[in-house]
XYZ file of C-alpha atoms in Angstrom:
53
model
C 31.608 180.351 -35.275
C 35.074 180.725 -33.892
C 38.081 178.434 -34.179
C 37.027 176.284 -31.205
C 33.713 175.434 -32.858
C 35.459 174.376 -36.066
C 37.894 172.188 -34.128
C 35.098 170.534 -32.152
C 33.097 169.976 -35.358
C 36.140 168.449 -37.073
C 36.806 166.098 -34.165
C 33.132 165.150 -34.077
C 33.147 164.377 -37.791
C 36.352 162.337 -37.456
C 34.956 160.316 -34.562
C 31.752 159.700 -36.513
C 33.616 158.499 -39.599
C 35.907 156.245 -37.542
C 32.949 154.771 -35.657
C 31.092 153.995 -38.875
C 34.233 152.469 -40.410
C 34.826 150.297 -37.332
C 31.222 149.077 -37.361
C 31.420 148.215 -41.055
C 34.667 146.305 -40.502
C 33.189 144.376 -37.563
C 30.074 143.475 -39.518
C 32.020 142.361 -42.593
C 34.369 140.291 -40.424
C 31.371 138.659 -38.758
C 29.888 137.835 -42.170
C 33.228 136.451 -43.356
C 33.559 134.237 -40.248
C 30.043 132.924 -40.826
C 30.824 132.112 -44.475
C 34.059 130.376 -43.519
C 32.312 128.257 -40.899
C 29.649 127.213 -43.425
C 32.322 126.290 -45.967
C 34.297 124.369 -43.339
C 31.207 122.396 -42.342
C 30.424 121.605 -45.981
C 34.000 120.459 -46.513
C 33.866 118.250 -43.416
C 30.652 116.655 -44.647
C 32.119 116.174 -48.118
C 35.307 114.624 -46.733
C 33.294 112.331 -44.476
C 31.142 111.088 -47.387
C 33.989 110.707 -49.883
C 35.642 107.293 -49.791
C 39.384 107.430 -49.338
C 41.511 105.826 -52.041
């Protein structure tokens, strides 16, 4: 392997790592948004059923 092959392999590895990191971030953000929406709905239901003082 010459220098060009090493450079191409390094760029390929970097792109792979960045792609995996971006996918993990997107998936965790999606999970977080889902959890927040569930908590918001539960809070709305709780506030609606709690008599105000």
